[in-house]
Coordinates of C-alpha atoms in Angstrom, one line a residue:
M978 CA 30.0 8.2 -11.5
S979 CA 33.6 7.3 -11.1
V980 CA 34.7 4.0 -12.5
S981 CA 36.5 1.6 -10.1
D982 CA 39.7 0.1 -11.4
G983 CA 38.2 -3.3 -10.5
S984 CA 40.8 -4.1 -7.9
D985 CA 38.5 -4.1 -4.8
P986 CA 35.4 -2.0 -5.0
L987 CA 34.3 -3.0 -1.5
A988 CA 37.6 -1.8 -0.1
E989 CA 37.0 1.5 -1.8
L990 CA 33.5 1.7 -0.4
S991 CA 34.9 1.0 3.1
A992 CA 37.6 3.5 2.7
A993 CA 35.0 6.1 1.7
G994 CA 33.6 5.7 5.2
V995 CA 30.7 3.3 4.5
S996 CA 30.3 0.3 6.8
V997 CA 29.7 -2.8 4.8
W998 CA 27.2 -5.1 6.4
L999 CA 25.7 -8.4 5.3
D1000 CA 21.9 -8.8 5.3
D1001 CA 22.0 -12.6 5.8
L1002 CA 22.9 -15.2 8.3
S1003 CA 22.6 -19.0 8.5
R1004 CA 24.2 -21.8 10.4
E1005 CA 25.8 -22.9 7.1
L1006 CA 27.5 -19.5 6.8
L1007 CA 28.7 -19.7 10.4
A1008 CA 29.9 -23.3 10.5
G1009 CA 31.5 -23.3 7.2
G1010 CA 33.7 -20.3 7.9
G1011 CA 31.9 -18.2 5.3
L1012 CA 31.2 -15.3 7.5
E1013 CA 34.9 -15.1 8.5
E1014 CA 35.9 -15.1 4.8
L1015 CA 33.5 -12.3 4.1
I1016 CA 35.0 -10.3 7.0
A1017 CA 38.6 -11.0 5.7
D1018 CA 38.0 -10.7 2.0
K1019 CA 34.9 -8.6 1.4
H1020 CA 35.3 -6.0 4.2
V1021 CA 32.0 -7.0 5.9
V1022 CA 31.9 -5.5 9.4
G1023 CA 28.3 -6.3 10.5
V1024 CA 25.3 -8.6 10.0
T1025 CA 21.5 -7.9 10.0
T1026 CA 18.8 -10.6 10.2
N1027 CA 15.1 -10.7 10.0
P1028 CA 12.4 -13.4 10.1
T1029 CA 12.6 -14.0 6.4
I1030 CA 16.4 -14.6 6.7
F1031 CA 15.9 -17.2 9.5
A1032 CA 13.1 -18.9 7.6
S1033 CA 15.5 -19.3 4.7
A1034 CA 18.4 -20.4 6.9
L1035 CA 16.4 -23.5 8.1
S1036 CA 16.2 -24.7 4.5
K1037 CA 20.0 -24.7 4.1
G1038 CA 21.6 -28.1 4.9
N1039 CA 21.1 -30.1 8.0
R1040 CA 23.0 -28.2 10.7
Y1041 CA 19.8 -27.4 12.6
D1042 CA 18.7 -31.1 12.8
A1043 CA 20.3 -32.0 16.1
Q1044 CA 19.0 -29.0 17.9
L1045 CA 15.5 -29.4 16.4
R1046 CA 15.5 -33.1 17.4
R1047 CA 16.5 -32.2 21.0
L1048 CA 13.9 -29.4 21.2
G1049 CA 11.2 -31.6 19.8
G1050 CA 12.0 -34.4 22.2
A1051 CA 11.8 -32.0 25.1
G1052 CA 8.4 -30.9 24.1
T1053 CA 9.5 -27.3 23.5
G1054 CA 6.9 -24.9 22.2
V1055 CA 7.3 -23.4 18.8
D1056 CA 8.0 -19.8 20.0
D1057 CA 10.6 -21.0 22.5
A1058 CA 12.2 -23.1 19.8
V1059 CA 12.4 -20.2 17.4
F1060 CA 13.9 -18.1 20.2
A1061 CA 16.6 -20.8 20.9
L1062 CA 17.5 -21.3 17.3
T1063 CA 17.8 -17.6 16.4
T1064 CA 19.6 -16.4 19.5
D1065 CA 22.1 -19.3 19.2
D1066 CA 22.9 -18.2 15.6
V1067 CA 23.1 -14.5 16.5
R1068 CA 25.3 -15.2 19.6
D1069 CA 27.7 -17.2 17.4
A1070 CA 27.8 -14.4 14.8
C1071 CA 28.5 -11.9 17.5
D1072 CA 31.5 -14.0 18.6
V1073 CA 32.8 -14.2 15.0
L1074 CA 32.5 -10.4 14.7
R1075 CA 33.9 -9.6 18.1
P1076 CA 37.4 -8.7 16.8
V1077 CA 35.8 -6.2 14.5
Y1078 CA 33.8 -4.7 17.3
D1079 CA 37.0 -4.4 19.4
R1080 CA 39.1 -2.7 16.7
T1081 CA 36.4 -0.2 15.7
D1082 CA 35.8 1.1 19.2
C1083 CA 32.5 -0.8 19.4
V1084 CA 31.1 1.0 16.4
D1085 CA 30.9 -2.0 14.0
G1086 CA 31.2 -5.7 14.5
R1087 CA 27.4 -5.7 15.1
V1088 CA 24.8 -8.3 14.7
S1089 CA 21.0 -7.5 14.7
I1090 CA 18.2 -9.7 15.9
E1091 CA 14.6 -8.7 15.5
V1092 CA 11.8 -8.8 18.1
D1093 CA 8.7 -10.8 17.2
P1094 CA 7.0 -8.6 14.6
R1095 CA 3.6 -9.7 15.9
L1096 CA 4.3 -7.4 18.9
A1097 CA 5.0 -4.3 16.8
Q1098 CA 1.8 -2.6 18.0
D1099 CA 2.4 -3.4 21.7
A1100 CA 5.2 -1.2 23.1
D1101 CA 5.4 -2.9 26.5
A1102 CA 5.5 -6.4 25.1
T1103 CA 8.1 -5.3 22.5
A1104 CA 10.3 -3.9 25.3
V1105 CA 10.0 -7.0 27.4
L1106 CA 11.1 -9.2 24.5
A1107 CA 13.9 -6.8 23.7
R1108 CA 15.2 -7.2 27.2
R1109 CA 14.9 -11.0 27.0
L1110 CA 16.8 -11.2 23.7
W1111 CA 19.5 -8.9 25.1
E1112 CA 20.0 -11.1 28.1
A1113 CA 19.8 -14.3 26.2
V1114 CA 22.4 -13.4 23.5
D1115 CA 24.5 -11.7 26.2
R1116 CA 27.0 -10.0 23.8
P1117 CA 27.9 -6.3 23.8
N1118 CA 28.0 -6.2 20.0
L1119 CA 24.3 -7.1 19.7
F1120 CA 21.6 -4.8 18.2
I1121 CA 17.9 -5.4 19.0
K1122 CA 15.8 -4.7 16.0
I1123 CA 12.6 -2.9 16.7
P1124 CA 10.2 -1.8 13.9
A1125 CA 9.6 1.9 13.7
T1126 CA 5.8 1.8 14.2
R1127 CA 4.2 4.5 16.3
K1128 CA 3.9 2.1 19.2
G1129 CA 7.5 0.9 18.6
L1130 CA 8.8 4.4 19.2
K1131 CA 7.9 4.1 22.9
A1132 CA 9.7 0.8 23.2
I1133 CA 12.8 2.2 21.5
T1134 CA 13.0 5.0 24.1
S1135 CA 12.4 2.5 26.9
V1136 CA 15.1 0.0 26.0
V1137 CA 17.7 2.7 25.1
A1138 CA 17.1 4.3 28.5
E1139 CA 18.1 0.9 30.0
G1140 CA 21.3 0.8 28.1
I1141 CA 20.3 -1.6 25.3
S1142 CA 21.6 -0.9 21.8
V1143 CA 19.0 -0.8 19.1
N1144 CA 18.6 -1.1 15.3
V1145 CA 15.4 0.7 14.5
T1146 CA 14.0 -1.0 11.4
L1147 CA 11.3 -0.5 8.8
I1148 CA 11.6 3.3 8.3
F1149 CA 10.2 4.6 5.1
S1150 CA 9.0 8.2 5.7
L1151 CA 10.9 11.3 6.6
E1152 CA 8.4 12.1 9.3
R1153 CA 8.8 8.7 11.0
Y1154 CA 12.6 9.0 10.7
G1155 CA 12.4 12.3 12.6
E1156 CA 10.3 10.5 15.3
V1157 CA 12.9 7.8 15.5
M1158 CA 15.7 10.2 16.0
D1159 CA 13.7 11.9 18.8
A1160 CA 12.9 8.5 20.4
Y1161 CA 16.6 7.6 20.5
Q1162 CA 17.6 11.0 22.0
S1163 CA 14.8 10.7 24.6
G1164 CA 16.1 7.3 25.6
L1165 CA 19.7 8.7 25.9
E1166 CA 18.4 11.6 28.0
Q1167 CA 16.7 9.2 30.4
A1168 CA 19.8 7.0 30.5
L1169 CA 21.9 10.1 31.4
T1170 CA 19.5 11.0 34.2
A1171 CA 19.8 7.5 35.5
G1172 CA 23.6 7.8 35.6
R1173 CA 24.4 5.3 32.7
D1174 CA 27.5 5.6 30.6
L1175 CA 26.1 6.9 27.3
S1176 CA 29.2 5.8 25.4
T1177 CA 28.1 2.1 25.7
I1178 CA 24.7 2.7 24.0
H1179 CA 24.7 2.4 20.2
S1180 CA 22.1 2.6 17.5
V1181 CA 21.4 2.6 13.8
A1182 CA 18.3 3.7 12.0
S1183 CA 17.4 1.4 9.1
F1184 CA 15.9 3.5 6.2
F1185 CA 14.5 1.3 3.5
V1186 CA 15.3 2.2 -0.1
S1187 CA 14.4 -0.2 -2.9
R1188 CA 10.8 -0.9 -1.7
V1189 CA 10.1 2.8 -2.2
D1190 CA 10.9 2.6 -5.9
T1191 CA 8.9 -0.6 -6.2
E1192 CA 5.7 1.0 -4.9
V1193 CA 6.2 4.4 -6.6
D1194 CA 7.0 2.7 -9.9
R1195 CA 3.9 0.6 -9.7
R1196 CA 1.8 3.7 -9.2
L1197 CA 3.6 5.5 -12.0
D1198 CA 3.0 2.6 -14.4
A1199 CA -0.7 2.7 -13.5
L1200 CA -0.8 6.4 -14.3
A1201 CA 0.9 5.7 -17.6
T1202 CA 1.7 9.3 -18.4
P1203 CA 4.9 10.3 -20.2
E1204 CA 5.7 12.8 -17.3
G1205 CA 5.1 10.1 -14.7
L1206 CA 7.1 7.3 -16.5
A1207 CA 10.1 9.7 -16.8
L1208 CA 10.2 9.8 -12.9
K1209 CA 10.6 6.0 -12.4
G1210 CA 13.5 4.5 -10.4
R1211 CA 14.6 7.6 -8.5
A1212 CA 12.2 8.0 -5.5
G1213 CA 14.1 5.6 -3.2
I1214 CA 17.4 7.4 -3.5
A1215 CA 15.8 10.8 -3.3
N1216 CA 13.9 9.9 -0.1
A1217 CA 17.2 8.5 1.4
R1218 CA 19.2 11.6 0.6
L1219 CA 16.6 13.8 2.3
A1220 CA 16.7 11.4 5.3
H1221 CA 20.5 12.0 5.5
Q1222 CA 19.9 15.7 5.3
A1223 CA 17.6 15.3 8.3
Y1224 CA 20.3 13.4 10.1
E1225 CA 22.8 16.2 9.5
E1226 CA 20.4 18.7 10.9
M1227 CA 19.8 16.6 14.0
T1228 CA 23.5 16.2 14.7
A1229 CA 24.0 20.0 14.4
A1230 CA 21.2 20.8 16.8
S1231 CA 21.9 21.9 20.4
R1232 CA 20.0 18.9 21.8
W1233 CA 22.3 16.4 20.2
Q1234 CA 25.4 18.5 21.0
R1235 CA 24.6 18.3 24.7
L1236 CA 24.2 14.5 24.5
A1237 CA 27.4 14.2 22.5
A1238 CA 29.2 16.2 25.1
A1239 CA 28.0 13.7 27.7
G1240 CA 29.6 10.8 25.6
A1241 CA 26.6 9.8 23.5
R1242 CA 27.2 7.8 20.3
V1243 CA 25.4 9.0 17.2
Q1244 CA 22.6 6.9 15.7
R1245 CA 24.0 6.2 12.2
P1246 CA 21.8 6.0 9.2
L1247 CA 21.6 2.5 7.7
W1248 CA 20.5 1.9 4.2
A1249 CA 18.4 -1.2 4.1
S1250 CA 16.5 -3.0 1.3
T1251 CA 19.4 -2.3 -1.0
G1252 CA 18.8 -5.2 -3.4
V1253 CA 17.5 -3.9 -6.7
K1254 CA 14.1 -5.3 -7.5
D1255 CA 13.8 -4.1 -11.1
P1256 CA 16.3 -5.9 -13.4
S1257 CA 16.4 -2.9 -15.8
Y1258 CA 18.1 -0.8 -13.1
P1259 CA 21.9 -1.1 -12.3
D1260 CA 22.2 -3.9 -9.7
T1261 CA 24.5 -1.8 -7.4
M1262 CA 22.6 1.6 -7.6
Y1263 CA 21.4 1.6 -4.0
V1264 CA 25.0 1.2 -2.8
S1265 CA 26.8 3.5 -5.3
E1266 CA 24.3 6.3 -5.0
L1267 CA 24.2 6.3 -1.2
A1268 CA 28.0 6.0 -0.5
V1269 CA 28.1 8.6 2.2
A1270 CA 30.7 8.6 4.9
G1271 CA 29.4 7.7 8.3
T1272 CA 26.5 5.5 7.0
V1273 CA 25.9 1.8 7.0
N1274 CA 24.8 -0.2 3.9
T1275 CA 23.5 -3.7 4.7
M1276 CA 23.4 -5.8 1.5
P1277 CA 21.9 -9.2 0.6
G1278 CA 24.6 -11.6 -0.6
A1279 CA 23.8 -11.1 -4.3
T1280 CA 24.2 -7.3 -4.0
L1281 CA 27.4 -7.7 -2.0
A1282 CA 28.8 -9.9 -4.7
A1283 CA 27.7 -7.6 -7.5
F1284 CA 29.4 -4.6 -5.9
A1285 CA 32.5 -6.6 -5.2
D1286 CA 32.6 -7.4 -8.9
H1287 CA 31.7 -4.1 -10.6
G1288 CA 30.7 -1.5 -8.1
T1289 CA 31.6 2.1 -8.5
L1290 CA 31.7 5.2 -6.3
P1291 CA 30.3 8.6 -7.0
A1292 CA 32.6 11.3 -8.3
G1293 CA 31.7 13.5 -5.4
P1294 CA 28.7 15.7 -6.3
S1295 CA 27.7 18.5 -3.9
K1296 CA 25.5 17.2 -1.0
T1297 CA 23.5 20.4 -1.1
G1298 CA 22.8 19.8 -4.8
D1299 CA 21.8 16.3 -4.0
H1300 CA 19.3 17.4 -1.4
A1301 CA 17.8 20.1 -3.6
A1302 CA 17.5 17.6 -6.5
A1303 CA 15.9 15.0 -4.2
A1304 CA 13.3 17.5 -2.9
A1305 CA 12.5 18.5 -6.4
H1306 CA 12.0 14.9 -7.4
L1307 CA 9.5 14.3 -4.7
E1308 CA 7.7 17.5 -5.6
A1309 CA 7.5 16.3 -9.2
L1310 CA 6.0 13.0 -8.1
Q1311 CA 3.3 15.0 -6.2
R1312 CA 2.5 17.0 -9.3
V1313 CA 1.9 13.9 -11.4
G1314 CA -0.5 12.5 -8.8
I1315 CA 1.7 10.3 -6.5
D1316 CA 0.7 10.7 -2.8
F1317 CA 4.1 10.0 -1.3
E1318 CA 2.7 9.9 2.3
D1319 CA 0.3 7.2 1.2
V1320 CA 3.2 5.4 -0.4
T1321 CA 5.2 5.3 2.8
D1322 CA 2.2 4.4 5.0
T1323 CA 1.4 1.5 2.6
L1324 CA 5.0 0.3 2.7
E1325 CA 5.0 0.3 6.5
R1326 CA 1.8 -1.7 6.7
E1327 CA 3.0 -4.2 4.0
G1328 CA 6.4 -4.4 5.6
L1329 CA 5.0 -5.5 8.9
A1330 CA 2.6 -7.9 7.2
K1331 CA 5.5 -9.5 5.3
F1332 CA 7.6 -9.8 8.5
E1333 CA 4.6 -11.4 10.3
A1334 CA 4.1 -13.8 7.4
S1335 CA 7.8 -14.7 7.4
W1336 CA 7.6 -15.2 11.2
K1337 CA 4.7 -17.6 10.7
E1338 CA 6.6 -19.4 8.0
L1339 CA 9.6 -19.7 10.4
G1340 CA 7.4 -21.0 13.2
D1341 CA 5.6 -23.5 10.8
T1342 CA 9.0 -24.7 9.5
V1343 CA 10.4 -25.2 13.0
E1344 CA 7.3 -27.0 14.2
R1345 CA 7.3 -29.3 11.1
E1346 CA 11.0 -30.0 11.5
M1347 CA 10.8 -30.7 15.2
R1348 CA 8.0 -33.1 14.6
S1349 CA 9.9 -34.9 11.8
E1350 CA 13.2 -35.0 13.7
T1351 CA 11.5 -36.4 16.8
T1352 CA 9.8 -39.0 14.8
A1353 CA 13.0 -40.0 13.0
S1354 CA 14.8 -40.2 16.3
G1355 CA 12.1 -42.5 17.7
E1356 CA 12.2 -44.8 14.7
Q1357 CA 16.0 -45.1 14.9
G1358 CA 16.3 -45.2 18.6
G1359 CA 16.4 -49.0 19.0
S1360 CA 19.5 -49.4 16.8
R1361 CA 21.4 -46.3 17.9
E1362 CA 21.6 -46.5 21.7
G1363 CA 25.3 -46.9 21.8
G1364 CA 25.9 -44.2 19.3
S1365 CA 23.6 -41.8 21.1
E1366 CA 25.4 -42.4 24.4
D1367 CA 28.8 -41.7 22.7
A1368 CA 27.4 -38.6 21.2
D1369 CA 26.1 -37.4 24.6
L1370 CA 29.6 -38.0 26.1
L1371 CA 31.2 -36.1 23.3
A1372 CA 28.7 -33.2 23.8
I1373 CA 29.5 -33.0 27.5
Y1374 CA 33.3 -33.1 26.8
L1375 CA 33.1 -30.3 24.1
N1376 CA 30.8 -28.2 26.2
D1377 CA 33.1 -28.4 29.1
H1378 CA 36.0 -27.2 26.9
Y1379 CA 33.8 -24.4 25.4
S1380 CA 32.8 -23.3 28.9
G1381 CA 36.5 -23.2 29.9
A1382 CA 37.3 -21.2 26.8
T1383 CA 34.7 -18.6 27.7
G1384 CA 36.1 -18.2 31.2
G1385 CA 39.7 -18.2 29.8
L1386 CA 38.9 -15.5 27.3
E1387 CA 37.7 -13.3 30.1
L1388 CA 40.9 -13.9 32.0
F1389 CA 43.1 -13.1 29.0
R1390 CA 41.3 -9.9 28.3
R1391 CA 41.5 -8.8 31.9
A1392 CA 45.2 -9.6 32.1
A1393 CA 45.9 -7.7 28.8
Q1394 CA 44.0 -4.7 30.2
A1395 CA 46.0 -4.8 33.4
Q1396 CA 49.3 -4.7 31.5
K1397 CA 48.1 -2.2 28.8
G1398 CA 51.0 -0.1 27.5
T1399 CA 53.7 -2.7 28.2
D1400 CA 55.4 -5.4 26.1
A1401 CA 53.6 -8.0 28.2
G1402 CA 50.3 -6.2 27.5
E1403 CA 50.8 -6.4 23.8
A1404 CA 51.6 -10.1 23.9
L1405 CA 48.6 -10.8 26.1
S1406 CA 46.3 -8.8 23.8
E1407 CA 47.5 -10.8 20.8
L1408 CA 47.0 -14.0 22.8
A1409 CA 43.4 -12.9 23.8
R1410 CA 42.7 -12.3 20.1
Q1411 CA 43.9 -15.8 19.3
I1412 CA 42.0 -17.4 22.2
D1413 CA 38.8 -15.7 20.8
E1414 CA 39.5 -17.2 17.4
D1415 CA 40.1 -20.6 18.9
R1416 CA 36.8 -20.4 20.8
V1417 CA 35.0 -19.6 17.5
A1418 CA 36.8 -22.5 15.9
L1419 CA 35.6 -24.9 18.6
A1420 CA 32.0 -23.6 18.2
R1421 CA 32.3 -24.3 14.5
I1422 CA 33.6 -27.8 15.1
M1423 CA 30.7 -28.4 17.6
S1424 CA 28.2 -27.3 14.9
D1425 CA 29.8 -29.6 12.3
L1426 CA 29.4 -32.5 14.8
G1427 CA 25.8 -31.6 15.6
V1428 CA 26.7 -30.6 19.2
D1429 CA 24.6 -27.8 20.7
I1430 CA 26.3 -25.2 22.9
R1431 CA 24.8 -25.4 26.3
H1432 CA 24.7 -21.8 27.3
S1433 CA 23.9 -22.4 30.9
K1434 CA 27.2 -24.3 31.2
V1435 CA 29.0 -21.4 29.3
A1436 CA 27.5 -18.9 31.8
M1437 CA 28.8 -21.0 34.7
G1438 CA 32.3 -21.0 33.1
W1439 CA 32.1 -17.2 32.8
L1440 CA 31.0 -16.9 36.4
A1441 CA 33.7 -19.2 37.6
E1442 CA 36.3 -17.0 36.0
K1443 CA 34.8 -14.0 37.7
A1444 CA 34.8 -15.8 41.1
G1445 CA 38.3 -16.9 40.4
R1446 CA 39.5 -13.3 40.7
L1447 CA 39.3 -13.7 44.5
K1448 CA 42.4 -15.7 44.7
P1449 CA 44.6 -16.2 47.8
N1450 CA 47.1 -13.7 46.5
G1451 CA 47.3 -11.6 49.5
H1452 CA 44.8 -9.1 48.3
L1453 CA 41.0 -9.7 48.3
F1454 CA 39.9 -7.3 45.6
S1455 CA 42.9 -5.3 44.2
R1456 CA 45.8 -6.8 42.3
S1457 CA 48.9 -7.8 44.2
P1458 CA 52.4 -8.6 42.9
L1459 CA 51.4 -12.3 42.9
S1460 CA 48.5 -11.6 40.5
D1461 CA 50.6 -11.7 37.4
V1462 CA 52.2 -15.0 38.4
L1463 CA 48.9 -16.7 39.3
E1464 CA 47.1 -15.4 36.2
R1465 CA 49.8 -16.6 33.9
E1466 CA 49.9 -20.0 35.5
S1467 CA 46.1 -20.3 35.1
M1468 CA 46.3 -19.2 31.5
L1469 CA 49.0 -21.6 30.7
L1470 CA 47.0 -24.5 32.2
G1471 CA 44.0 -23.4 30.2
V1472 CA 46.0 -23.4 26.9
Q1473 CA 47.5 -26.8 27.7
G1474 CA 44.0 -28.1 28.3
K1475 CA 42.8 -26.7 25.0
A1476 CA 45.8 -28.4 23.2
A1477 CA 44.6 -31.7 24.7
C1478 CA 41.2 -31.1 23.3
W1479 CA 42.6 -30.4 19.8
R1480 CA 44.6 -33.7 20.1
T1481 CA 41.5 -35.6 21.1
L1482 CA 39.6 -34.3 18.2
R1483 CA 42.6 -35.0 15.9
A1484 CA 42.4 -38.6 16.9
L1485 CA 38.7 -38.7 16.1
A1486 CA 39.3 -37.1 12.7
D1487 CA 40.9 -40.4 11.4
T1488 CA 37.4 -42.0 11.5
D1489 CA 35.1 -39.0 11.3
E1490 CA 35.0 -37.1 8.0
R1491 CA 33.2 -34.1 9.6
L1492 CA 36.5 -33.2 11.3
S1493 CA 39.4 -31.6 9.4
A1494 CA 42.7 -33.2 10.4
D1495 CA 44.7 -30.4 8.8
R1496 CA 42.8 -27.7 10.7
L1497 CA 43.2 -29.5 14.0
D1498 CA 46.9 -29.9 13.4
A1499 CA 47.1 -26.2 12.8
L1500 CA 45.2 -25.4 16.0
A1501 CA 47.4 -27.8 18.0
E1502 CA 50.5 -26.1 16.7
R1503 CA 49.2 -22.7 17.5
A1504 CA 48.4 -23.9 21.1
A1505 CA 52.0 -25.0 21.4
R1506 CA 53.2 -21.5 20.4
Q1507 CA 50.7 -20.0 22.8
S1508 CA 52.1 -22.2 25.6
A1509 CA 55.6 -21.2 24.8
T1510 CA 54.7 -17.5 24.9
L1511 CA 52.9 -17.9 28.2
E1512 CA 55.7 -19.8 29.8
E1513 CA 58.1 -16.9 28.9
L1514 CA 55.6 -14.4 30.4
R1515 CA 55.2 -16.6 33.5
L1516 CA 58.9 -16.9 34.1
A1517 CA 59.3 -13.1 33.7
A1518 CA 56.7 -12.5 36.3
V1519 CA 58.3 -15.1 38.6
T1520 CA 61.7 -13.5 38.3
R1521 CA 60.3 -10.0 38.8
T1522 CA 58.1 -10.9 41.8
L1523 CA 59.2 -13.9 43.7
R1524 CA 63.0 -13.7 43.3
A1525 CA 63.0 -10.0 44.3
S1526 CA 60.7 -10.4 47.3
G1527 CA 61.8 -13.9 48.5
P1528 CA 63.8 -14.6 51.7
Q1529 CA 67.5 -13.5 51.5
T1530 CA 70.1 -16.1 51.8
S1531 CA 72.9 -15.4 54.4
T1532 CA 76.5 -15.4 53.2
S1533 CA 78.1 -15.3 56.6
T1534 CA 79.9 -18.3 58.1

């Protein structure tokens, strides 16, 4: 192994072609700006979630209380409440990672949400829920996680054929991995037949690593032979290296080449379960040993921190040699009495059982919290009527601005695309990036204040922007010379309205410690700079369009 100079091991890992993802998500991480810091400082370019992660998230702080209180008061069922809580968090994470998604040509900047694991043996029900999650989150950088059970394979093909991007999870065996790659390609082939744009469909295949060592080591300890004990701690990496060999063979085959020629995106291998379970092993081994370009490594927070502190990269051994050594290791396990097929079958069964147990824990926690929040609300209701009404008005006010920000972002992106390749296009593209950041900042402020984002209102804002394209500019569907002027006036009005929102919140910050006065001052100053830039762009469009085409003034006497 090469030794890092300690400057930035995660930067080295990223430069080596490995996408660094975080296997964790919580409202605390989102609202406190922690995820943005990880993107900026730790080179994180994606997020994965699972039922265990969400069950843990609910135990962190009180940022779910207001939504739980509202859901409980409305009599929402447990499954629907879990759906609302998880999709809200994933949607917000998608928004935070959207700039990464844009700059990586839609490859990274991804967030995964898992279907209910209780449906893993029902392909049709899994596909239905995958569609529902896809529509509810409504973000292009979403991945729907589907367990790689035999029944799950059919669901994977079905949703990929419909254009839904998928994270195939819970893969342990090489045989199942081959079936997963086949299921993805079958879905792409059906999508191609249906006339879909294959370049918009993405996928990763999550191959689990550390759990393999945990199970194999347990069996080797039970055998207690010198030959067996000498094989401990290497099965997970050997299995993963052979999986990567299978991936390389798949991408070299004519079937994949035909799909690639039609614009298909490759299903990248993702190394999951990379937290080391045995403290006697190096805590970064499942990252260092699997640092292969074109792969994803999703790490729990502790593993990410460990690699950032003292991670190293391989010195560059031959991949062929790695594959041969990996195959030899599995053969050695077989000789000492380890049935590796039984190992992977056991891990799949136990993995599903653990996910189902975590899902039940999540549901139980949500039900308990909804009940307690509703009870607390009822006990305090007599003395808080005025405060409750004020909070409702603030929620309406902030949701109106968030809805406007959503529609405004669409307008900025469309205008930037229309002016692509020009100085105005560059300025508008930068403004669109800032507007996206401002919308995320508003979402974080709303979370800090305990205000839920009402996504029906957001959807209406998005639709209003779409409808607003049909302006009386002389052309019904295509752009006219007036389009630039009208768009820039609309954008300017939107930014001025946003600045008013920041000033309103700044006034409240004097008496509400949940609001940061310094942050709001900075947002207001940025809005002023945005307004100035837009005014310059607006005047340039006016000069170019109206002055040139307006009525000519006679100079005769």
